[in-house]
Amino acid sequence: MRLSQFHLHTTKETPADAEVVSHQLMLRAGMIRKLAAGVYTWSPLGLRVLRKVERVVREEMTNAGAIEVLMPSIQPRELWEETGRWEKFGGQLLKIKDRKDSWYAYGPTHEEVVTDFARQELSSYKQLPVNFFQIQTKFRDEIRPRFGVMRAREFLMKDAYSFHANEDDLGREYRNMYDTYGRIFTRLGLKFRAVVADTGAIGGAMSHEFHVLADSGEDALAFSTGSDYAANVERAEAAAPGPRGAATEAMRKVDTPTQKTCEDVAALLGIPLSRTVKSVAVIGVDPENNPRFVLALVRGDHAVNEIKLAKLPGLTEYRLATEDEIREHLDASPGFLGPIAPAKSILIVADRDVAAMADFVVGANEDGFHIAGVNWGRDLPEPDLVADIRNVVEGDASPDGQGTLGIARGIEVGHVFQLGGKYAQAMGMTVLDENGRAATPVMGCYGIGVSRIVAAAIEQNHDANGIIWPDAIAPWQVAVCVINPKGVEAVNEAAQALLRDLIAAGVDAVLDDRGLRPGAMFADIELIGIPHRIVVSERGLQAGTFEYRHRRASEAEQLDRDTAISRVTAG
């Protein structure tokens, strides 16, 4: 491959609308070009990287026993209505009509389609287990697409779906896919971590996310300093607190005319923030499905975990209470709320840490006032419900009792689910079991964001000069750069011979024969992130050396030809 015959269009300027490093560098390197919000064209350079990621994913999935298929991206409404997701999936589902006024969806995922395929193809337990996978373009109508291909509306995804006769067999394949994902991300040269995660809109009993570790990651990950425990913060369990302390203060009303936050109240009273209680008013439903006012309590230095709260009875689809609803039930404005003497009957849900507190401070349900020295049992009834409803924080005890929790940032690039019988049951899929009876298979679902991996790899591997690709996904592993202002034929011949030998050794190499000045040439090679650079020049040939530099090295080295080649082939 010669760069003089390749389309490479780099820029020095950083686009104003690119917020994260990967978006900036992918645009500057000419890897992608925006067509519409969240929709991008992949250039020849970008496509080389994308296909390399895709190849690793395909090879490892095939080696793990999965079978590749290709399903339609346009899916009929009727399938989504069978599972109830035509409405439940929400605004991310792009709905379109054909010329006959029939409704379709542009597939954001393929549980319905693969289950329809399987119910036509699979009739006996003898055909199980089976795992079908595809690598295909998906579309999710993100309300705010951003960060380039990191959160695009159109993206390339590997999605796989397995079918099993029983839960034990599903568990074995789930572990197989978990291990396969580890091999994929290791081969791609990425630093990653698998964490326990929420199943979200896909559903199911168990799931793990795979995150590329990067400071720019949108997800917060909790991990134990003393064990292998790791979970997305939305799922990480806060360790149970110790026993409640004894009351040592008298309850008293304190004047807080402008102090509406726990931070301001703690500062006014000269107490730790951890001695205050934050009250969050939401609307759930009672057992008769009528609206119910709920006050969720967490410590002032903690935050309510929306996922955990939504798992409690009556709060599956809760919403924040309006100011009018708050005034009606608590007779106070936000900022002065608390569980003491509400105007109407309400449900009090306390985080476990709050239930273990003594001598704490809460809102007085009266504008301009808080109550200090509050104790459960003495000053107010015990909470109606005690549960883990907060986000974990750095330094919390690990829930497995080993070490403490640290918090890291991650970019989700893979997710595995144990779906159980959710989709097969909804769509009436059955197979004959060993006794000849109709049985509902159980399913697993396994996704990898192929195009997102490209951006995540850049977020993890870059410097001030550009991208630093891991060898496995670089557009080329090595660039042979020709410096030949005099047009000496021996320099061109040496460069071409070196290129041929590298390719013969199995190295994906490119010849930069564009005739640029060294500074501009090297800047391009660094920007697009090629891991290895070998410079061929007249001066070097006279000395019998080639200039070699690894993308992460601070200085170049003068090496003989064989040593330069061995540096590249050794990685």
Coordinates of C-alpha atoms in Angstrom, one line a residue:
M1 CA 0.0 0.0 0.0
R2 CA 1.3 3.4 -1.0
L3 CA -0.1 6.6 0.6
S4 CA 0.3 8.4 -2.7
Q5 CA -2.5 6.1 -4.0
F6 CA -4.6 6.2 -0.9
H7 CA -7.2 8.8 0.2
L8 CA -5.7 10.4 3.4
H9 CA -7.1 13.8 4.4
T10 CA -5.9 15.1 7.7
T11 CA -6.3 18.6 9.3
K12 CA -4.5 20.6 11.9
E13 CA -7.5 22.4 13.3
T14 CA -9.6 20.9 16.1
P15 CA -13.3 21.0 15.1
A16 CA -15.3 23.3 17.5
D17 CA -18.2 20.9 17.9
A18 CA -16.0 17.9 18.9
E19 CA -16.2 17.6 22.7
V20 CA -14.1 14.5 23.5
V21 CA -10.6 13.5 22.3
S22 CA -11.8 10.6 20.2
H23 CA -14.2 12.7 18.2
Q24 CA -11.6 15.4 17.8
L25 CA -8.9 13.1 16.6
M26 CA -11.1 11.0 14.4
L27 CA -12.1 14.1 12.5
R28 CA -8.6 15.5 12.4
A29 CA -7.2 12.2 11.1
G30 CA -10.0 12.1 8.5
M31 CA -11.4 8.8 9.8
I32 CA -15.0 9.9 9.8
R33 CA -17.1 12.7 8.3
K34 CA -20.5 13.8 9.6
L35 CA -23.5 13.3 7.4
A36 CA -26.2 14.2 9.9
A37 CA -26.6 14.3 13.7
G38 CA -25.1 11.0 15.0
V39 CA -24.6 9.6 11.5
Y40 CA -21.1 9.4 10.0
T41 CA -19.4 8.2 6.8
W42 CA -16.3 6.1 7.5
S43 CA -13.4 7.1 5.3
P44 CA -11.0 4.5 3.9
L45 CA -8.7 5.1 6.8
G46 CA -11.4 4.8 9.4
L47 CA -12.8 1.7 7.7
R48 CA -9.4 0.0 7.9
V49 CA -9.5 0.3 11.7
L50 CA -13.2 -0.6 11.9
R51 CA -12.7 -3.8 9.9
K52 CA -9.7 -4.9 12.0
V53 CA -11.9 -4.6 15.1
E54 CA -14.6 -6.5 13.3
R55 CA -12.2 -9.3 12.3
V56 CA -11.0 -9.9 15.8
V57 CA -14.6 -10.0 17.1
R58 CA -15.7 -12.4 14.3
E59 CA -12.8 -14.8 14.8
E60 CA -13.2 -15.1 18.6
M61 CA -17.0 -15.5 18.3
T62 CA -16.5 -18.2 15.7
N63 CA -13.8 -19.9 17.8
A64 CA -16.2 -19.9 20.8
G65 CA -18.8 -21.9 18.8
A66 CA -21.2 -19.1 17.7
I67 CA -22.7 -19.3 14.2
E68 CA -22.8 -16.2 12.0
V69 CA -26.1 -15.0 10.4
L70 CA -27.3 -11.7 9.0
M71 CA -30.8 -10.5 9.9
P72 CA -32.8 -7.6 8.4
S73 CA -32.3 -4.2 9.8
I74 CA -35.9 -3.3 9.0
Q75 CA -38.2 -5.1 11.3
P76 CA -42.1 -5.3 11.1
R77 CA -44.1 -3.7 13.9
E78 CA -46.0 -6.9 14.6
L79 CA -42.9 -8.6 16.0
W80 CA -42.3 -5.7 18.5
E81 CA -45.9 -5.8 19.5
E82 CA -45.6 -9.5 20.4
T83 CA -43.1 -8.6 23.1
G84 CA -44.8 -5.3 24.0
R85 CA -41.7 -3.2 23.1
W86 CA -43.3 -1.3 20.2
E87 CA -44.3 1.3 22.8
K88 CA -42.1 0.4 25.8
F89 CA -38.8 0.8 23.9
G90 CA -39.5 4.6 23.8
G91 CA -38.2 7.3 21.5
Q92 CA -35.0 5.5 20.6
L93 CA -37.0 3.2 18.3
L94 CA -37.1 4.8 14.8
K95 CA -40.4 3.9 13.3
I96 CA -41.0 4.1 9.6
K97 CA -43.8 3.4 7.1
D98 CA -43.6 1.7 3.7
R99 CA -45.7 2.7 0.7
K100 CA -48.6 0.4 1.9
D101 CA -48.7 2.3 5.2
S102 CA -47.3 -0.7 7.1
W103 CA -45.2 0.2 10.2
Y104 CA -41.6 -1.0 10.6
A105 CA -38.7 -0.2 12.9
Y106 CA -35.1 0.3 12.0
G107 CA -33.6 -2.3 14.3
P108 CA -31.8 -1.0 17.5
T109 CA -31.4 -4.7 18.6
H110 CA -32.6 -8.1 17.3
E111 CA -34.2 -10.1 20.1
E112 CA -37.6 -10.2 18.3
V113 CA -36.2 -11.0 14.9
V114 CA -33.8 -13.8 16.1
T115 CA -36.6 -15.3 18.2
D116 CA -38.9 -15.3 15.1
F117 CA -36.1 -17.0 13.1
A118 CA -35.5 -19.6 15.9
R119 CA -39.2 -20.5 16.3
Q120 CA -39.3 -21.4 12.6
E121 CA -35.9 -23.2 12.5
L122 CA -35.7 -25.0 15.9
S123 CA -38.2 -27.7 16.9
S124 CA -36.4 -30.0 19.2
Y125 CA -34.2 -29.9 22.2
K126 CA -31.7 -31.9 20.1
Q127 CA -31.0 -28.7 18.1
L128 CA -30.0 -26.9 21.3
P129 CA -27.8 -25.2 22.5
V130 CA -27.2 -22.9 19.6
N131 CA -25.7 -19.3 19.4
F132 CA -26.4 -17.1 16.4
F133 CA -24.4 -13.9 15.9
Q134 CA -24.2 -11.1 13.4
I135 CA -22.2 -7.9 12.8
Q136 CA -24.6 -5.3 11.5
T137 CA -25.5 -1.7 11.5
K138 CA -28.0 -0.6 14.2
F139 CA -30.0 2.6 14.7
R140 CA -31.1 4.2 18.0
D141 CA -32.7 7.6 17.8
E142 CA -30.6 9.2 20.6
I143 CA -32.3 12.3 21.9
R144 CA -28.8 14.0 22.0
P145 CA -26.2 12.2 19.9
R146 CA -22.8 13.4 20.9
F147 CA -19.1 12.4 21.2
G148 CA -18.9 11.3 17.6
V149 CA -19.2 7.6 17.1
M150 CA -19.2 7.1 20.9
R151 CA -22.9 7.9 21.1
A152 CA -24.0 7.9 17.6
R153 CA -27.5 7.1 16.3
E154 CA -26.2 4.7 13.6
F155 CA -23.5 2.3 14.7
L156 CA -21.9 -1.1 14.0
M157 CA -22.7 -3.8 16.5
K158 CA -22.0 -7.4 17.1
D159 CA -25.1 -9.0 18.6
A160 CA -25.4 -12.7 19.5
Y161 CA -28.4 -14.7 20.8
S162 CA -28.2 -18.2 22.3
F163 CA -31.1 -20.7 22.9
H164 CA -31.0 -23.4 25.6
A165 CA -33.1 -26.2 27.0
N166 CA -32.5 -25.1 30.6
E167 CA -31.0 -22.4 32.9
D168 CA -27.9 -24.5 33.6
D169 CA -27.0 -24.7 30.0
L170 CA -27.6 -21.0 29.6
G171 CA -25.2 -20.4 32.5
R172 CA -22.5 -22.4 30.7
E173 CA -22.9 -20.4 27.5
Y174 CA -23.0 -17.1 29.5
R175 CA -19.7 -18.0 31.0
N176 CA -18.4 -19.0 27.5
M177 CA -19.3 -15.5 26.1
Y178 CA -17.9 -13.8 29.2
D179 CA -14.6 -15.5 28.7
T180 CA -14.8 -14.8 24.9
Y181 CA -15.2 -11.1 25.5
G182 CA -12.2 -11.1 27.7
R183 CA -10.1 -12.7 24.9
I184 CA -11.5 -10.1 22.4
F185 CA -10.6 -7.1 24.4
T186 CA -7.2 -8.5 25.3
R187 CA -6.5 -9.2 21.6
L188 CA -7.5 -5.6 20.8
G189 CA -4.9 -4.4 23.2
L190 CA -7.3 -2.6 25.5
K191 CA -7.3 -2.1 29.3
F192 CA -10.8 -3.2 30.4
R193 CA -12.9 -4.4 33.3
A194 CA -16.0 -6.5 33.4
V195 CA -18.6 -5.3 36.0
V196 CA -22.0 -6.5 37.3
A197 CA -24.6 -4.3 35.5
D198 CA -28.3 -3.5 35.3
T199 CA -30.3 -5.3 32.6
G200 CA -32.1 -2.2 31.5
A201 CA -34.5 -2.2 28.6
I202 CA -33.2 -5.6 27.4
G203 CA -34.4 -7.3 30.6
G204 CA -33.2 -10.6 32.1
A205 CA -31.9 -11.9 35.3
M206 CA -28.2 -11.2 35.1
S207 CA -25.8 -9.1 33.1
H208 CA -22.2 -7.9 32.9
E209 CA -20.8 -4.9 31.2
F210 CA -17.4 -4.7 29.7
H211 CA -15.8 -1.3 30.0
V212 CA -12.7 0.2 28.4
L213 CA -11.0 2.2 31.2
A214 CA -10.7 5.9 30.4
D215 CA -10.9 9.1 32.3
S216 CA -13.5 10.4 29.8
G217 CA -15.8 7.4 30.3
E218 CA -19.5 8.2 30.9
D219 CA -20.0 5.3 33.4
A220 CA -18.7 5.2 36.9
L221 CA -17.4 1.8 38.0
A222 CA -16.9 0.6 41.5
F223 CA -14.2 -2.0 42.2
S224 CA -12.8 -3.6 45.3
T225 CA -9.2 -2.9 46.3
G226 CA -9.1 -6.3 48.0
S227 CA -10.9 -8.7 45.6
D228 CA -12.3 -9.1 42.1
Y229 CA -15.6 -7.5 42.9
A230 CA -16.6 -4.9 40.4
A231 CA -19.9 -3.4 39.4
N232 CA -21.4 -0.4 37.6
V233 CA -22.1 2.2 40.2
E234 CA -25.8 1.9 39.3
R235 CA -25.7 -1.7 40.5
A236 CA -22.9 -1.7 43.1
E237 CA -24.2 -2.6 46.5
A238 CA -23.5 -0.4 49.5
A239 CA -22.2 -2.4 52.4
A240 CA -24.6 -2.6 55.3
P241 CA -23.8 -0.2 58.1
G242 CA -23.2 -1.1 61.7
P243 CA -25.8 -0.8 64.4
R244 CA -27.5 2.4 65.1
G245 CA -26.0 4.6 67.8
A246 CA -27.8 5.9 70.9
A247 CA -29.5 9.3 71.0
T248 CA -27.3 11.9 72.7
E249 CA -29.0 15.2 71.7
A250 CA -32.3 16.7 72.2
M251 CA -34.4 17.4 69.1
R252 CA -34.5 21.1 68.3
K253 CA -35.7 23.4 65.6
V254 CA -33.0 25.5 63.9
D255 CA -33.4 28.6 61.8
T256 CA -32.0 28.1 58.2
P257 CA -33.5 31.0 56.3
T258 CA -31.5 30.6 53.1
Q259 CA -29.9 27.2 53.6
K260 CA -31.7 24.8 51.2
T261 CA -29.0 22.3 50.6
C262 CA -27.5 19.7 53.0
E263 CA -24.1 21.3 52.3
D264 CA -25.3 24.8 53.4
V265 CA -27.1 23.4 56.5
A266 CA -24.0 21.4 57.6
A267 CA -21.8 24.5 57.1
L268 CA -24.2 26.7 59.1
L269 CA -24.4 24.2 62.0
G270 CA -20.7 23.3 61.9
I271 CA -21.3 19.6 61.5
P272 CA -20.2 16.9 59.0
L273 CA -22.3 16.6 55.9
S274 CA -22.8 12.9 56.8
R275 CA -25.0 14.0 59.8
T276 CA -27.6 15.5 57.5
V277 CA -30.4 13.7 55.6
K278 CA -31.5 14.5 52.1
S279 CA -35.2 14.1 51.3
V280 CA -36.1 13.3 47.7
A281 CA -39.9 13.5 46.9
V282 CA -41.2 11.1 44.2
I283 CA -44.5 9.7 43.0
G284 CA -45.0 5.9 42.8
V285 CA -48.1 3.7 43.0
D286 CA -49.8 2.0 45.9
P287 CA -51.0 -1.7 45.8
E288 CA -54.2 -0.6 44.0
N289 CA -52.1 1.2 41.4
N290 CA -53.1 4.7 42.6
P291 CA -50.5 7.5 42.8
R292 CA -48.5 7.4 46.1
F293 CA -46.3 10.1 47.5
V294 CA -42.9 8.7 48.6
L295 CA -40.1 10.4 50.5
A296 CA -36.7 8.7 49.7
L297 CA -34.0 9.5 52.4
V298 CA -30.3 9.3 51.9
R299 CA -27.4 10.8 53.8
G300 CA -26.4 14.3 52.9
D301 CA -23.1 13.2 51.4
H302 CA -24.8 10.5 49.3
A303 CA -27.0 10.5 46.2
V304 CA -30.1 8.5 45.4
N305 CA -29.5 5.6 43.0
E306 CA -32.4 5.8 40.5
I307 CA -31.9 2.2 39.4
K308 CA -32.0 0.8 42.9
L309 CA -35.0 2.9 43.8
A310 CA -36.9 1.8 40.8
K311 CA -36.5 -1.9 41.9
L312 CA -38.6 -1.3 45.0
P313 CA -42.3 -2.2 45.2
G314 CA -44.5 0.5 43.7
L315 CA -41.6 2.5 42.3
T316 CA -40.9 0.7 39.1
E317 CA -41.9 3.8 37.0
Y318 CA -41.7 6.5 39.6
R319 CA -41.3 10.2 38.8
L320 CA -40.1 13.2 40.7
A321 CA -42.9 15.0 42.6
T322 CA -44.0 18.5 41.4
E323 CA -43.7 21.5 43.7
D324 CA -47.5 21.5 44.0
E325 CA -47.5 17.8 45.1
I326 CA -44.7 18.5 47.5
R327 CA -46.6 21.4 49.0
E328 CA -49.8 19.4 49.3
H329 CA -48.2 16.5 51.2
L330 CA -45.4 18.2 53.2
D331 CA -46.6 21.8 53.4
A332 CA -43.1 23.1 52.5
S333 CA -40.9 24.0 49.6
P334 CA -38.1 21.9 48.3
G335 CA -35.0 22.4 50.4
F336 CA -36.8 22.2 53.7
L337 CA -38.4 18.7 53.4
G338 CA -38.2 15.9 56.0
P339 CA -40.0 12.9 57.3
I340 CA -41.3 14.6 60.4
A341 CA -45.0 15.4 60.7
P342 CA -46.1 15.4 57.1
A343 CA -49.3 17.1 56.1
K344 CA -50.6 13.8 54.6
S345 CA -49.9 10.1 54.8
I346 CA -46.8 9.3 52.8
L347 CA -44.4 6.4 52.4
I348 CA -41.0 6.8 54.0
V349 CA -38.2 4.9 52.3
A350 CA -34.8 5.2 54.1
D351 CA -31.4 4.1 52.8
R352 CA -29.8 1.6 55.1
D353 CA -27.2 4.2 56.2
V354 CA -30.0 6.7 57.1
A355 CA -31.8 4.0 59.1
A356 CA -28.7 3.5 61.2
M357 CA -28.2 7.2 61.9
A358 CA -28.7 9.0 65.3
D359 CA -28.8 12.7 66.1
F360 CA -29.3 13.7 62.5
V361 CA -30.6 16.8 60.8
V362 CA -33.6 16.9 58.5
G363 CA -35.9 19.5 56.9
A364 CA -38.7 20.8 59.3
N365 CA -41.4 20.8 56.5
E366 CA -41.5 24.5 57.2
D367 CA -39.8 27.0 54.9
G368 CA -36.7 28.5 56.6
F369 CA -36.2 25.8 59.2
H370 CA -34.6 22.4 59.8
I371 CA -34.7 20.0 62.8
A372 CA -31.5 18.9 64.5
G373 CA -30.9 16.0 67.0
V374 CA -33.5 13.8 65.3
N375 CA -33.6 10.1 66.3
W376 CA -35.7 7.2 65.0
G377 CA -38.2 5.7 67.3
R378 CA -38.0 8.7 69.8
D379 CA -38.8 11.6 67.5
L380 CA -40.4 9.9 64.4
P381 CA -41.6 6.4 63.6
E382 CA -39.2 3.9 62.1
P383 CA -39.1 4.1 58.2
D384 CA -41.8 2.2 56.3
L385 CA -39.1 0.6 54.2
V386 CA -35.3 0.3 54.6
A387 CA -33.3 -0.6 51.5
D388 CA -30.0 0.1 49.8
I389 CA -31.0 3.1 47.6
R390 CA -27.8 5.1 47.3
N391 CA -24.8 5.3 45.0
V392 CA -21.6 3.9 46.5
V393 CA -18.7 6.3 46.9
E394 CA -14.9 6.0 47.0
G395 CA -13.8 4.5 50.3
D396 CA -17.0 2.5 51.0
A397 CA -16.4 -1.0 52.4
S398 CA -16.6 -3.6 49.6
P399 CA -19.9 -5.5 49.9
D400 CA -17.9 -8.8 49.8
G401 CA -16.1 -7.8 53.0
Q402 CA -12.7 -7.5 51.2
G403 CA -11.1 -4.1 51.0
T404 CA -12.7 -0.9 50.1
L405 CA -14.3 0.4 46.9
G406 CA -12.5 2.6 44.4
I407 CA -14.2 4.4 41.6
A408 CA -13.0 4.5 38.0
R409 CA -14.4 5.8 34.7
G410 CA -15.3 3.4 31.9
I411 CA -16.7 3.4 28.4
E412 CA -19.1 0.5 27.9
V413 CA -18.1 -1.5 24.8
G414 CA -19.8 -4.9 25.6
H415 CA -22.7 -6.3 27.5
V416 CA -23.8 -9.9 28.1
F417 CA -27.3 -10.8 29.4
Q418 CA -29.1 -13.9 30.7
L419 CA -32.5 -13.2 29.3
G420 CA -34.2 -16.4 30.5
G421 CA -37.6 -17.1 28.9
K422 CA -38.7 -13.5 28.4
Y423 CA -38.7 -13.3 24.6
A424 CA -39.4 -16.9 23.8
Q425 CA -42.4 -17.0 26.1
A426 CA -43.8 -13.7 24.8
M427 CA -43.4 -14.9 21.2
G428 CA -44.8 -18.4 21.8
M429 CA -41.5 -20.2 20.8
T430 CA -41.4 -23.8 22.0
V431 CA -39.4 -26.9 21.2
L432 CA -40.1 -30.5 22.0
D433 CA -38.3 -31.7 25.2
E434 CA -36.9 -35.2 25.9
N435 CA -40.5 -36.3 26.8
G436 CA -42.0 -35.0 23.6
R437 CA -43.7 -32.1 25.3
A438 CA -43.6 -28.5 24.3
A439 CA -41.1 -26.5 26.3
T440 CA -40.0 -22.8 26.2
P441 CA -36.3 -22.4 25.6
V442 CA -34.3 -19.8 27.6
M443 CA -32.1 -17.3 25.9
G444 CA -28.9 -15.3 26.3
C445 CA -27.9 -12.1 24.6
Y446 CA -24.4 -10.8 24.0
G447 CA -23.6 -7.4 22.4
I448 CA -20.4 -5.6 21.4
G449 CA -20.2 -2.0 20.1
V450 CA -17.8 -2.5 17.2
S451 CA -17.7 1.1 16.1
R452 CA -17.7 2.4 19.7
I453 CA -14.5 0.3 20.4
V454 CA -12.7 2.4 17.8
A455 CA -13.5 5.6 19.8
A456 CA -12.9 4.0 23.2
A457 CA -9.4 2.8 22.0
I458 CA -8.5 6.4 21.1
E459 CA -9.8 7.7 24.5
Q460 CA -7.5 5.2 26.2
N461 CA -4.5 5.6 23.8
H462 CA -3.6 9.1 22.7
D463 CA -1.2 12.0 23.3
A464 CA -0.8 15.6 22.3
N465 CA 0.3 14.6 18.8
G466 CA -2.6 12.2 18.0
I467 CA -3.8 8.7 18.2
I468 CA -1.6 5.8 19.5
W469 CA -3.3 2.6 18.2
P470 CA -2.6 -0.8 19.7
D471 CA -1.0 -2.9 16.9
A472 CA -4.0 -5.2 16.4
I473 CA -6.3 -2.4 15.3
A474 CA -4.0 0.2 13.8
P475 CA -4.7 1.1 10.1
W476 CA -1.2 -0.2 9.4
Q477 CA 1.3 -1.5 11.9
V478 CA 4.3 0.3 10.4
A479 CA 4.8 3.2 8.1
V480 CA 7.9 3.2 5.8
C481 CA 8.6 6.9 5.4
V482 CA 10.7 8.0 2.4
I483 CA 12.9 11.2 2.7
N484 CA 14.2 11.7 -0.8
P485 CA 14.3 15.4 -1.9
K486 CA 16.9 14.7 -4.5
G487 CA 15.0 11.9 -6.1
V488 CA 17.8 9.4 -5.6
E489 CA 16.5 6.1 -7.0
A490 CA 18.5 4.0 -4.5
V491 CA 16.4 5.5 -1.7
N492 CA 13.1 4.6 -3.4
E493 CA 14.3 1.1 -4.2
A494 CA 15.4 0.5 -0.6
A495 CA 12.1 1.7 0.8
Q496 CA 10.1 -0.5 -1.6
A497 CA 12.3 -3.5 -0.8
L498 CA 11.8 -2.9 2.9
L499 CA 8.0 -2.7 2.4
R500 CA 8.0 -6.0 0.5
D501 CA 10.0 -7.7 3.2
L502 CA 7.7 -6.4 6.0
I503 CA 4.6 -7.6 4.1
A504 CA 6.3 -11.0 3.5
A505 CA 6.9 -11.2 7.3
G506 CA 3.2 -10.8 7.9
V507 CA 3.3 -7.1 8.8
D508 CA 0.6 -4.7 7.6
A509 CA 2.8 -2.0 6.3
V510 CA 2.3 1.2 4.2
L511 CA 4.8 3.3 2.2
D512 CA 4.6 7.0 2.7
D513 CA 5.8 8.1 -0.7
R514 CA 3.8 11.4 -0.9
G515 CA 6.9 13.5 -1.1
L516 CA 6.1 15.6 2.0
R517 CA 8.7 17.4 4.1
P518 CA 9.8 15.3 7.1
G519 CA 7.9 17.4 9.7
A520 CA 4.6 17.3 7.8
M521 CA 5.0 13.6 7.1
F522 CA 5.8 12.6 10.6
A523 CA 3.0 14.7 12.0
D524 CA 0.5 12.9 9.8
I525 CA 1.9 9.5 10.8
E526 CA 1.7 10.4 14.5
L527 CA -1.8 11.9 14.1
I528 CA -3.2 8.7 12.5
G529 CA -1.5 6.6 15.2
I530 CA 0.6 4.1 13.3
P531 CA 2.6 2.2 16.0
H532 CA 5.9 1.9 14.2
R533 CA 7.8 4.2 11.9
I534 CA 10.9 3.4 9.8
V535 CA 12.5 6.2 7.9
V536 CA 14.5 5.5 4.7
S537 CA 16.8 8.4 3.6
E538 CA 20.0 8.9 1.6
R539 CA 22.0 9.7 4.7
G540 CA 20.8 6.6 6.4
L541 CA 21.6 4.4 3.4
Q542 CA 25.1 5.8 3.4
A543 CA 25.5 4.9 7.0
G544 CA 23.8 1.5 6.6
T545 CA 21.0 2.4 9.0
F546 CA 17.3 3.0 9.2
E547 CA 15.7 5.4 11.6
Y548 CA 13.2 3.5 13.8
R549 CA 10.7 5.0 16.3
H550 CA 7.8 3.5 18.2
R551 CA 4.8 5.8 18.5
R552 CA 5.2 5.9 22.3
A553 CA 9.0 6.5 22.3
S554 CA 10.4 9.9 22.9
E555 CA 13.4 9.4 20.7
A556 CA 14.2 7.7 17.4
E557 CA 16.9 5.0 17.0
Q558 CA 19.4 4.3 14.2
L559 CA 19.2 0.6 13.5
D560 CA 20.5 -1.8 10.9
R561 CA 17.9 -3.3 8.5
D562 CA 17.4 -6.6 10.2
T563 CA 17.1 -5.0 13.7
A564 CA 14.5 -2.5 12.4
I565 CA 12.4 -5.3 11.0
S566 CA 12.7 -7.3 14.1
R567 CA 11.5 -4.4 16.2
V568 CA 8.3 -4.3 14.2
T569 CA 7.7 -8.0 14.0
A570 CA 8.3 -8.3 17.8
G571 CA 5.6 -5.7 18.4

